[in-house]
XYZ file of C-alpha atoms in Angstrom:
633
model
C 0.000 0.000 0.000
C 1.374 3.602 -1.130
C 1.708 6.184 1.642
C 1.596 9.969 2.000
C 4.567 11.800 1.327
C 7.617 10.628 2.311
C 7.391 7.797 5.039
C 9.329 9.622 7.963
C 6.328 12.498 7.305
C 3.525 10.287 7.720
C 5.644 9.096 11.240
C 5.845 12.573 12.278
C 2.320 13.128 11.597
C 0.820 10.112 13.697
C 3.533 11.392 16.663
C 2.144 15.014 16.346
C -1.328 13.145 16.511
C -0.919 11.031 19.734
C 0.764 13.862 21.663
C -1.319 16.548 21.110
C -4.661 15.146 20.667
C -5.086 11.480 20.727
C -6.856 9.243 18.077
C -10.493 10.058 17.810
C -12.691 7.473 17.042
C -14.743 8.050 13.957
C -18.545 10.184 13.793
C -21.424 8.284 13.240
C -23.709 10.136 10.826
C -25.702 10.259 13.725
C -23.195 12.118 15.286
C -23.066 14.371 12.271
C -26.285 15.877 12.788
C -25.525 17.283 15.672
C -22.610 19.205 14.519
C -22.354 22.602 13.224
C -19.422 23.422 10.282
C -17.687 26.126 9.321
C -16.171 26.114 5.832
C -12.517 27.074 5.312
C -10.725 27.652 1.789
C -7.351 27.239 3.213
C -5.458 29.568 0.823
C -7.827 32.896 1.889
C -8.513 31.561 5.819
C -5.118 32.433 7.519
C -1.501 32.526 7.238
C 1.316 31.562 9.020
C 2.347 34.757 9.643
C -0.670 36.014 11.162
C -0.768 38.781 8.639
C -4.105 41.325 8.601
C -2.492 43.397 5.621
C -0.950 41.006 3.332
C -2.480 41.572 -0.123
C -4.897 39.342 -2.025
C -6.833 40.401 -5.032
C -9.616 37.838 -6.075
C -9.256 38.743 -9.363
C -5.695 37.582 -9.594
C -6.792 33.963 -9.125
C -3.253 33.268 -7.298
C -1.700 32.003 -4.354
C -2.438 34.264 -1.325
C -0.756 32.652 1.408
C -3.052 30.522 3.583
C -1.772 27.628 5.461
C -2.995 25.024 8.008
C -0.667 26.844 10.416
C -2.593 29.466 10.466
C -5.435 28.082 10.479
C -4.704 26.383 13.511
C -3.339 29.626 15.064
C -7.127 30.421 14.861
C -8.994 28.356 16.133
C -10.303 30.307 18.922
C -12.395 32.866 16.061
C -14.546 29.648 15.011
C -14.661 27.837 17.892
C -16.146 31.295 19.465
C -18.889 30.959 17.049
C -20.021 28.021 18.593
C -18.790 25.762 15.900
C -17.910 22.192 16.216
C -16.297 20.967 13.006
C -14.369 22.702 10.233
C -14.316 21.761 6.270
C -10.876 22.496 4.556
C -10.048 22.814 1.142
C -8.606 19.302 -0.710
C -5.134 18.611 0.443
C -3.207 16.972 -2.589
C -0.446 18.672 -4.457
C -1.440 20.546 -7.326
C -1.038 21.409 -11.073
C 1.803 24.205 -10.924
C 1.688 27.598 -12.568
C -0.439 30.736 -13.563
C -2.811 30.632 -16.144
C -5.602 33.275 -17.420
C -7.458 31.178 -15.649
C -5.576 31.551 -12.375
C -3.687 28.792 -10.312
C -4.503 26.469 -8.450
C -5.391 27.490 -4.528
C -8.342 26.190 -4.503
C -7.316 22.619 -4.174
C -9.805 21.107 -7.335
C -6.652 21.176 -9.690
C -4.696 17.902 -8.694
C -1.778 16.445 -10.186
C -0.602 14.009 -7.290
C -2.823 12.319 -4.905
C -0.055 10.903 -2.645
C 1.441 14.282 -2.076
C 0.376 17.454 -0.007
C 0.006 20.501 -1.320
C 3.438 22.141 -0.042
C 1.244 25.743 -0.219
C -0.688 24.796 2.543
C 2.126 22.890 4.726
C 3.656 19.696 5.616
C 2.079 16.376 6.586
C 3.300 17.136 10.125
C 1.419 20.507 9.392
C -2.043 18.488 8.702
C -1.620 16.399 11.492
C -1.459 18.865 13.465
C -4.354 20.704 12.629
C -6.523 17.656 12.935
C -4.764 17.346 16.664
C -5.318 20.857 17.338
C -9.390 20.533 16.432
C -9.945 16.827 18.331
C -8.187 19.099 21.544
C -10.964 21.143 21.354
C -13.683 18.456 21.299
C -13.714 19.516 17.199
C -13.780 17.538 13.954
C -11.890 17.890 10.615
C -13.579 17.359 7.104
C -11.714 17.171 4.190
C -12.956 18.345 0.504
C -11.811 15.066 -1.834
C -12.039 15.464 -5.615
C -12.384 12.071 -7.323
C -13.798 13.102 -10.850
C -10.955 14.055 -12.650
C -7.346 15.330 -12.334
C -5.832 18.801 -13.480
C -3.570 19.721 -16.686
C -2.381 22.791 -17.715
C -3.146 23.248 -21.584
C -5.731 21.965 -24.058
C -7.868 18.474 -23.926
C -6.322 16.927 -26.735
C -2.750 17.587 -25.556
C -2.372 16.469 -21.750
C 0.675 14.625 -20.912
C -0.955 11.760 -18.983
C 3.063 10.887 -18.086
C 2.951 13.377 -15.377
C -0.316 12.563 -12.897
C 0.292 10.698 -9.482
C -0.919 7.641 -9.732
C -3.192 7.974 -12.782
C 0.172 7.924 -15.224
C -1.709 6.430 -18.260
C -4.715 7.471 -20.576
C -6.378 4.225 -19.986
C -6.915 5.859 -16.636
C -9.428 8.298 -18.536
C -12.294 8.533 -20.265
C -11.436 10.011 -23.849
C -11.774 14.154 -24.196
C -15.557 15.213 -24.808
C -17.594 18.022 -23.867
C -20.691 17.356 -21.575
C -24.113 17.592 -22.597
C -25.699 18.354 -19.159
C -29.131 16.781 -20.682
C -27.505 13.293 -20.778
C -26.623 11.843 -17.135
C -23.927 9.338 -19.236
C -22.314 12.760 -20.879
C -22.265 13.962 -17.206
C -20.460 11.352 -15.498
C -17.838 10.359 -18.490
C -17.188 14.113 -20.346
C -14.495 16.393 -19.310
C -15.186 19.240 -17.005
C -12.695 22.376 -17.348
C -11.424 23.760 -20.281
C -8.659 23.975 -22.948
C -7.318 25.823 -20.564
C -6.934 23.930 -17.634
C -8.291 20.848 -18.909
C -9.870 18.397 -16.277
C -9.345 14.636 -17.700
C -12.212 12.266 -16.309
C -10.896 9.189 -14.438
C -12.731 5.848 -15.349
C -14.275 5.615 -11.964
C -16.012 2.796 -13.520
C -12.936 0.897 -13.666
C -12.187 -2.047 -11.000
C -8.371 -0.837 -11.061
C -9.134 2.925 -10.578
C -11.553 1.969 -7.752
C -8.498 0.259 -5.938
C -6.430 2.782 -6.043
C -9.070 5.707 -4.621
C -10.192 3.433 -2.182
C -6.626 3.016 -0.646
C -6.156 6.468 -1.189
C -8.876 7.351 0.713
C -8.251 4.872 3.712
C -4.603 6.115 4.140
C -5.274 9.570 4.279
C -8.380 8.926 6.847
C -5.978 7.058 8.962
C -3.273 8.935 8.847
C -4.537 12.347 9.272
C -7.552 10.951 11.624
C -10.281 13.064 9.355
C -13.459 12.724 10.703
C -15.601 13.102 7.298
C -15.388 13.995 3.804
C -16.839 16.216 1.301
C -16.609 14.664 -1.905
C -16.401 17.337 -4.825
C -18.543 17.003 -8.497
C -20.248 13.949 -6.951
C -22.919 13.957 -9.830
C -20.146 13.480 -12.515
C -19.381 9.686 -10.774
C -21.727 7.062 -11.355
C -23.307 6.407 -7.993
C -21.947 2.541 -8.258
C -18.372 4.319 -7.085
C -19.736 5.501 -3.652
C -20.210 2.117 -1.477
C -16.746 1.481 -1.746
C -15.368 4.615 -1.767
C -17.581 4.794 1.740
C -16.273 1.828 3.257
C -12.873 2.444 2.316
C -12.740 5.886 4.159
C -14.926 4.607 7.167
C -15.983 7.964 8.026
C -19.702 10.386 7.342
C -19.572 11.644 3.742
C -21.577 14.868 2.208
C -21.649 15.020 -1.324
C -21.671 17.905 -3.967
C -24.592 17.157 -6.210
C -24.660 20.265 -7.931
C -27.871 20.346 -8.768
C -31.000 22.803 -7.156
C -33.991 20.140 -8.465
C -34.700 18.379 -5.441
C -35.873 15.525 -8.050
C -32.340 15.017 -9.433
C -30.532 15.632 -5.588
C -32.167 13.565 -3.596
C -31.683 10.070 -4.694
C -27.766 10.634 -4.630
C -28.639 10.109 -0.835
C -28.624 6.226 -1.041
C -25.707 6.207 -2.206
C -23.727 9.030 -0.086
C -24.918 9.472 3.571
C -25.514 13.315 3.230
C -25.588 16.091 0.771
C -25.275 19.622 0.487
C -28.483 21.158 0.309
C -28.646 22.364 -3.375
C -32.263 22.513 -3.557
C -32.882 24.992 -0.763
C -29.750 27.103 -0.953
C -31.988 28.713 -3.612
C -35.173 28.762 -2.523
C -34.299 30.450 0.524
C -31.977 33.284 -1.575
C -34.967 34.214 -3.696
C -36.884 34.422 -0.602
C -34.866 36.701 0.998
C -33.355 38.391 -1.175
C -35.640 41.342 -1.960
C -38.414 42.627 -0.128
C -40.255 41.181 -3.066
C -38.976 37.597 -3.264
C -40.906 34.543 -2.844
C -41.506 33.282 0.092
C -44.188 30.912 -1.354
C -41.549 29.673 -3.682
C -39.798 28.473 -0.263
C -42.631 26.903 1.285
C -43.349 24.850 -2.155
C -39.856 24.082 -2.277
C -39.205 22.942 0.842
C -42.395 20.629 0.840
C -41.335 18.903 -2.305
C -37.743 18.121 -1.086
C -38.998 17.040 2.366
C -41.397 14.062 0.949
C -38.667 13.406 -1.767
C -35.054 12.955 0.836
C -34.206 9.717 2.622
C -32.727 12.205 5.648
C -32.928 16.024 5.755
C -31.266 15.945 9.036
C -28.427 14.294 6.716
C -28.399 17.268 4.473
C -25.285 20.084 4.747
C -27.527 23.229 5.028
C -25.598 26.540 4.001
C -26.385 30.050 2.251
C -22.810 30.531 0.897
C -20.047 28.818 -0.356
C -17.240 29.086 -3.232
C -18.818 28.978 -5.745
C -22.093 30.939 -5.520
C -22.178 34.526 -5.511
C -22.530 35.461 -1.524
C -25.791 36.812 -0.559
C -24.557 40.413 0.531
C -23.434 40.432 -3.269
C -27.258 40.398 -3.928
C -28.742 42.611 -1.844
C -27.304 45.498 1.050
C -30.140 44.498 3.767
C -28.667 43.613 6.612
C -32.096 42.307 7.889
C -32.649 40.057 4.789
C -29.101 39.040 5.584
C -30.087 37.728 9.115
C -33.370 35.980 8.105
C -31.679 34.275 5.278
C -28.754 33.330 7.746
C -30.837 32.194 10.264
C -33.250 30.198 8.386
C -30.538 28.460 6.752
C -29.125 27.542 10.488
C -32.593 26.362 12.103
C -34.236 24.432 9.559
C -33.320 20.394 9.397
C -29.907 19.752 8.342
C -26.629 20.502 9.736
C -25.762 23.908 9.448
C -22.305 25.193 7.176
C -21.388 28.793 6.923
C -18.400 29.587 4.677
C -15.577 31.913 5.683
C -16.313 36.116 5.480
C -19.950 35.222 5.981
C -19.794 36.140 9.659
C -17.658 39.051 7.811
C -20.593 40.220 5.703
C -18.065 39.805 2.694
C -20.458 40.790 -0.039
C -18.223 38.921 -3.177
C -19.941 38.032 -6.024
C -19.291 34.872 -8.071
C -16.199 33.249 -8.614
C -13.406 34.133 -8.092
C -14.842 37.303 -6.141
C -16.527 35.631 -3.398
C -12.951 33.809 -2.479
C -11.648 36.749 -0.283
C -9.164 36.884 2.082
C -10.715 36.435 6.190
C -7.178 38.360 7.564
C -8.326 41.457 5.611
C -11.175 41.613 8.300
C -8.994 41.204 11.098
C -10.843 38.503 12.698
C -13.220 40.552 14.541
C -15.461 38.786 16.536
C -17.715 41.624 17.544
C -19.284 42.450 13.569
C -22.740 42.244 13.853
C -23.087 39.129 11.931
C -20.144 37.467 13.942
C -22.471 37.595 17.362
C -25.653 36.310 15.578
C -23.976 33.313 14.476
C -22.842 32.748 17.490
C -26.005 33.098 19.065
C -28.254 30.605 16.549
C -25.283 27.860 17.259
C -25.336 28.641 20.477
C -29.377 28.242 20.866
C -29.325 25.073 18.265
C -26.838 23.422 20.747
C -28.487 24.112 23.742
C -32.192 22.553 22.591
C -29.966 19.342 20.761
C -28.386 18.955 24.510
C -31.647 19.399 26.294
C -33.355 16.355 23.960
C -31.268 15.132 21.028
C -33.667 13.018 19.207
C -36.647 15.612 20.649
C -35.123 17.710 18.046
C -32.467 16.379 15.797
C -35.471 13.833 14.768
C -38.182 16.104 14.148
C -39.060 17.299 10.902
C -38.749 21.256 10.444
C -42.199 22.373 9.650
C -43.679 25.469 8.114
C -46.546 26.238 10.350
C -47.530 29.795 9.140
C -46.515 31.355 5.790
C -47.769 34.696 4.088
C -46.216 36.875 1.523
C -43.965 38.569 3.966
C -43.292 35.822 6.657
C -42.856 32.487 6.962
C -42.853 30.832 10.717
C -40.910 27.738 11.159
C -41.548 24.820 13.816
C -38.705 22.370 14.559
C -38.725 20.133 18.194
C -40.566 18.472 20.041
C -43.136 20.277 22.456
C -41.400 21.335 25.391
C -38.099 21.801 23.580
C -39.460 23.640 20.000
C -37.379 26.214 18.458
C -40.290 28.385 16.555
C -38.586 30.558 13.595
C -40.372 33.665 12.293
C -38.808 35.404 9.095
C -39.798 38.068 7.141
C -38.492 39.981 3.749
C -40.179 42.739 4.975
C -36.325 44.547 5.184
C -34.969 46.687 7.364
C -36.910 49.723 6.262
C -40.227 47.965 7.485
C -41.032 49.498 10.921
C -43.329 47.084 12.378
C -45.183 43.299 11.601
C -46.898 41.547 14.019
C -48.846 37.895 14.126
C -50.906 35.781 16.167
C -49.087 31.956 16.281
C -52.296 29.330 17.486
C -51.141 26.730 20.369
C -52.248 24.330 17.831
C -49.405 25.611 15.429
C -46.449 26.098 17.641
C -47.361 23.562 20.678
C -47.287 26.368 23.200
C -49.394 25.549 26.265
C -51.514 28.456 28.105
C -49.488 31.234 29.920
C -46.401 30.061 29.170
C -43.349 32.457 29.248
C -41.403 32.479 26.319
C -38.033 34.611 25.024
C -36.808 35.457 21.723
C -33.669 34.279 22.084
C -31.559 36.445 19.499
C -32.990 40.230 20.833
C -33.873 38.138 24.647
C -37.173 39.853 24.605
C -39.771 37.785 26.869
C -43.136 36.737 25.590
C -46.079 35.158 27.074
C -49.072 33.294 25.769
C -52.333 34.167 26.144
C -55.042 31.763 28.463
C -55.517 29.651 25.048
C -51.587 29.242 24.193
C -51.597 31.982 21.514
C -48.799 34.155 21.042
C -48.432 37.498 19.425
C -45.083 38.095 17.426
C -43.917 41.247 16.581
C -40.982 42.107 14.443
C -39.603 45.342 14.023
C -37.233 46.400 11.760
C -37.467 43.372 9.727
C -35.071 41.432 12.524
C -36.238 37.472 12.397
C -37.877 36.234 16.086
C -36.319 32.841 17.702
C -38.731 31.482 20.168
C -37.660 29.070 22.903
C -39.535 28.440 26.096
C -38.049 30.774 28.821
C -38.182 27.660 31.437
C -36.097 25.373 29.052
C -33.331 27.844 28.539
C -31.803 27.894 31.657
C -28.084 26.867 32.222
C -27.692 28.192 28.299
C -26.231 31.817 29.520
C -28.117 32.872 26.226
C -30.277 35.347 27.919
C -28.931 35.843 31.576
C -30.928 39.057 32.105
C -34.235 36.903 31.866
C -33.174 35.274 35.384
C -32.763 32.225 33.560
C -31.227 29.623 36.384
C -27.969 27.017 36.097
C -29.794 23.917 36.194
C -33.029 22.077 34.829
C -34.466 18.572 34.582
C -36.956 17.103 32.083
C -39.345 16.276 35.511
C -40.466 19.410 37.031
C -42.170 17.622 39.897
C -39.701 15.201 42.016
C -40.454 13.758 45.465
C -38.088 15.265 48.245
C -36.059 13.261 49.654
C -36.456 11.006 52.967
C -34.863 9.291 55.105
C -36.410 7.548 58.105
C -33.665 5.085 59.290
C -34.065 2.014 60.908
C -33.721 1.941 64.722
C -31.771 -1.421 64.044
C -29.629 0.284 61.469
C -26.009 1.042 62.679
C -24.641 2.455 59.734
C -24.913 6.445 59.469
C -24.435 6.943 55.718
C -24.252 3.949 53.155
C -21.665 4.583 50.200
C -23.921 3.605 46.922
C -22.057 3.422 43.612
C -23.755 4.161 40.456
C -23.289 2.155 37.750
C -24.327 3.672 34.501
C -24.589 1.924 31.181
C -23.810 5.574 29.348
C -22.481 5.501 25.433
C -20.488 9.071 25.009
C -18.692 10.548 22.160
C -15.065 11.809 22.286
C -14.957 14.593 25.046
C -18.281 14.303 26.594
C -18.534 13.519 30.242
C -21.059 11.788 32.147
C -22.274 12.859 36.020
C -24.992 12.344 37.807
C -27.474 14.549 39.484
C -30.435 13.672 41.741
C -33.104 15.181 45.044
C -30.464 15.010 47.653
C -27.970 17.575 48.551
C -25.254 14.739 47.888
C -26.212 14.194 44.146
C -26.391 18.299 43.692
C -30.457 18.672 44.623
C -30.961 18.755 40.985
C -28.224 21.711 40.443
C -25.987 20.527 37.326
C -23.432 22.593 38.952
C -22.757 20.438 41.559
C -23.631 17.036 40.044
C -21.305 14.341 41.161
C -18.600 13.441 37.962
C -18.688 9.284 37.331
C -15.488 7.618 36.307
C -14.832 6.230 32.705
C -12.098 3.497 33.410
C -13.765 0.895 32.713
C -15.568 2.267 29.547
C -15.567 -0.027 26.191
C -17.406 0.311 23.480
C -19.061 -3.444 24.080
C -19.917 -2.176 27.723
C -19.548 1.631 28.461
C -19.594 2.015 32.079
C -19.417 5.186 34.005
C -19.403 4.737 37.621
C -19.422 6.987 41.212
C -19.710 6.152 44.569
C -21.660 8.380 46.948
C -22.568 8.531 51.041
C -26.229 8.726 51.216
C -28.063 7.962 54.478
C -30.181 4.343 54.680
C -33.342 4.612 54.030
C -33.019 7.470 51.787
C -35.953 7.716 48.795
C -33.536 9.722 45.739
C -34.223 10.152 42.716
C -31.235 10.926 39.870
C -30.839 11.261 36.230
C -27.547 10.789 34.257
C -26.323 13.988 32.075
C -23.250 14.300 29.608
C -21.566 17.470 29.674
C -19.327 18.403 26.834
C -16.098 20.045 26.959
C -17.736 23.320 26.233
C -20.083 22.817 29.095
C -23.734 21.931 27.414
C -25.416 19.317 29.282
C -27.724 16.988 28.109
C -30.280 15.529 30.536
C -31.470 11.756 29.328
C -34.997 11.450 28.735
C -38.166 10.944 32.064
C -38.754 9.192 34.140
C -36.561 9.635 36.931
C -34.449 6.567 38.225
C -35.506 5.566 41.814
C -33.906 3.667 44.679
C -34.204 3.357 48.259
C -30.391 3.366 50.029
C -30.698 0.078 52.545
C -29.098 -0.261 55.278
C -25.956 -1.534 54.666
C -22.095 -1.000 54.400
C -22.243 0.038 50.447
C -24.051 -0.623 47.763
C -24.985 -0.559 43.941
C -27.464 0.440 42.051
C -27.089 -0.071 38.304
C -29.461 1.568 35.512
C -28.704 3.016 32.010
C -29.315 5.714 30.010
C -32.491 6.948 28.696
C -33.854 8.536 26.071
């Protein structure tokens, strides 16, 4: 089996891997959903030298100096937006040179598959970026092209001599223009032009196959990437995928570029997830006007919901490189913020690409490719904080009841030609969504929202989470919405928000449980009963993901009186994957009636309370003893 450039790298690499961060153990694509990504082109993100003048014009297609150094020198600006897992650009070397069509910084212009791209670093250099993120309880996905390779010059003259390891032409299909009417022409023609020609593998081929699939399993393993992105997916046949899957062992999201939700969503039995093609541009005609269509979303969005396998699946995003950004389209900072949050709250896992959070207004390629370091980084811009904010509130209600709201289906519950309102979670934890185009030049809107609609109950205080306005249904569970300004409303009940720090000047409190009625505790001990307090270890059958903890919390003062803050930590030594066990011992008094849940708690400090009923148990009278129960929910 080939390896990643040259061996004593790829040693380096695993070294920098184990001391800094450890080997992660892959995602599920359950574990997916509940992620949040932040795309990086690694050329434009960051350099090494921390530069916030050097010079970069988009219109130079070239080289401007980005590097997985710097990227890892920063870190700290994405993880403050509350994200949990970062896409990079592809990582194999690259054609060399300047054309009129630029270079290659992209990363969609290879040449060698078994070598970095020296622009962006070393192998030690990727290894430890991917050590850096898995430090901070982060992920790394990597953008993989498998389509074609890159030559400089015309179709008819490439000199197949020179591609790593594709060094023939009966690696290819022959040179042919596609006729996008014809899904053959699509998946066998040449993308590019004559003059940087793109030649089309034979993906088809049982030889070519071989090769990507041990591609793809070496640089998984080496660089411990967490998921892919796999670039011009609709120009493979969808045959290539399952072993292309298995080989790299990790969640996959796939480019089908394609906005009918008829064409995208069968590539989704094939590929685990896709980028959300179809309502990338539903949502920008929505929002970008005062006059855009909001009924065009609502259609939209019910035709691709009864056509996916798994929305939850789908990579959700606004912006990316290579669509003009929505800024470019319209000045509105309101429409900006409606579009942005939609985008973030309905199903899918949310991606917003670099300069977003920037409000870099770039139009279509290679405009919308700026440089981040030009902004400086700030992470007090206006659109900066409301990021932050809808990760931040997405988080919290995924950590409250995972499959309460990861599982539910977003739904549009209200729609006019101004607004749209949008339900997703179960009642109890909902998220309610209400958008306008109405712009910022539109001084007031206001609607009633039925009980029925938004599963509100009767007097129930409520807070718009991005402005932390309180609101309060009337005796029937109705609730009137205003929205000034054309700012979007994010509804959460006020009761469920507490321990978020989202809206501290509401009084929310550090702790909650999913019972809001426990017994007290008692403890009537037998006059026969010598023993003053009983140590009782809890055994809990609790599967985590890499950097989550697990404590326990429960009525008595000893097990925190339901206060997360001081629930008791449980020890993972024992953990396996065949029997994950996280156990405590604690002195209660015999004869003690607790109750307890179990909650994770991630290394950012969300907890996530398993599901009702509360576990139960009566302390005896004994020395110690166990009490053994697993997680629910």
């Amino acid at each position: 089996m080939r390896s990643f450039e040259p061996v004593r790298l790829v040693v380096a690499a695993v070294a920098v891997i184990s001391t800094l961060g450890g080997m992660a153990s892959a995602l599920t694509a359950a574990e997916w959903r509940r992620q949040s990504i932040y795309q990086v082109m690694t050329d434009r993100f960051a350099r090494s030298d921390l530069s916030t003048t050097a010079r970069c014009d988009t219109s130079e297609q070239v080289y401007c100096g980005g590097t997985w150094r710097g990227l890892i020198s920063k870190l700290d600006y994405i993880q403050g937006m509350g994200f949990t897992a970062v896409w990079i650009s592809p990582v194999v070397k690259q054609v060399d040179g300047v054309t009129k069509d630029g270079s290659s910084y992209h990363g969609y212009w290879a040449r060698d598959i078994w070598s970095l791209n020296p622009a962006f670093g070393t192998s030690a250099d990727l290894a430890a970026l991917s050590a850096a993120l898995h430090a901070r309880d982060m992920y790394l996905m990597v953008d993989v092209v498998t389509n074609h390779m890159a030559y400089v010059g015309c179709r008819s003259c490439v000199d197949y001599s020179i591609f790593g390891p594709f060094s023939s032409p009966s690696y290819f299909h022959p040179p042919c223009g596609i006729d996008y009417n014809s899904q053959s022409s699509v998946e066998v023609c040449w993308q590019g032009s004559d003059t940087v020609s793109l030649p089309d593998l034979r993906t088809e081929d049982e030889n070519v196959r071989r090769i990507w699939n041990e591609w793809i399993s070496n640089l998984v393993s080496t660089y411990q990437i967490d998921g892919i992105r796999i670039d011009s997916a609709k120009h493979v046949e969808a045959s290539f995928y399952s072993g292309l899957n298995s080989a790299a062992g990790v969640f996959a999201i796939g480019e089908v570029y394609n906005g009918d939700p008829v064409y995208l969503a069968p590539y989704q039995r094939y590929i685990e997830g896709l980028l959300d093609y179809a309502s990338v541009y539903w949502i920008t005609r929505a929002f970008q006007s005062t006059s855009g269509s909001i009924s065009g979303l609502v259609d939209g969005l019910a035709k691709l919901k009864n056509l996916a396998v798994d929305l939850s699946l789908y990579g959700s995003f606004l912006e990316n490189h290579d669509l003009p950004r929505f800024p470019s389209l319209t000045r509105d900072t309101a429409l900006a913020k409606n579009a942005i949050a939609f985008t973030m709250l309905k199903d899918g896992i949310p991606i917003i690409y670099q300069g977003q959070e920037q409000y870099y207004a770039g139009g279509n390629t290679p405009y919308n490719r700026e440089a981040l370091w030009l902004s400086g980084y700030s992470t007090t811009s206006e659109l900066y904080t409301w990021i932050a904010k809808l990760n931040r509130i997405r988080t919290h209600a995924i950590a409250q009841y995972p499959t309460g709201y990861l599982s539910y289906g977003a739904n549009i519950i209200y729609s006019d030609s101004r607004t749209v309102t949008m339900r997703k979670g179960t009642t109890g934890n909902q998220i309610i969504g209400v958008f306008t185009n109405a712009g910022a030049s539109y001084s007031y809107l206001a609607l009633t929202l039925s009980s029925s609609a938004t599963g509100f109950t009767a007097n129930q205080q409520l807070v718009d989470v991005m402005s932390c306005t309180a609101l309060t249904t009337d005796s029937n569970g109705n609730v009137v919405v205003t929205l000034t300004g054309g700012i979007p409303r994010v509804i959460y009940p006020l009761a469920r928000l507490s321990g978020s720090g989202i809206c501290p000047s509401l009084g929310e409190t550090t702790s909650t449980t999913l019972t809001t009625s426990t017994v007290s505790p008692t403890a009537t001990p037998s006059p026969s009963c010598s023993f003053p307090t009983v140590s009782v270890t809890f055994n809990g059958q609790v599967r985590t993901v890499f950097g989550e903890t697990v404590k326990i919390v429960g009525n008595t003062p000893s097990l925190g009186s339901w206060n997360t803050a001081n629930a008791v930590p449980l020890d993972a030594s024992s953990y396996s994957n065949s029997n994950p066990l996280w156990s405590g011992a604690v002195n209660i008094a015999p004869s003690t009636a607790i109750q307890y849940k179990f909650i994770k708690v991630s290394s950012l400090g969300a907890v996530t309370w398993e599901a009702d009923p509360n576990h139960t148990y009566t302390v005896p009278c004994t020395a110690a003893a166990t009490v053994s129960s697993s997680w629910q929910g």
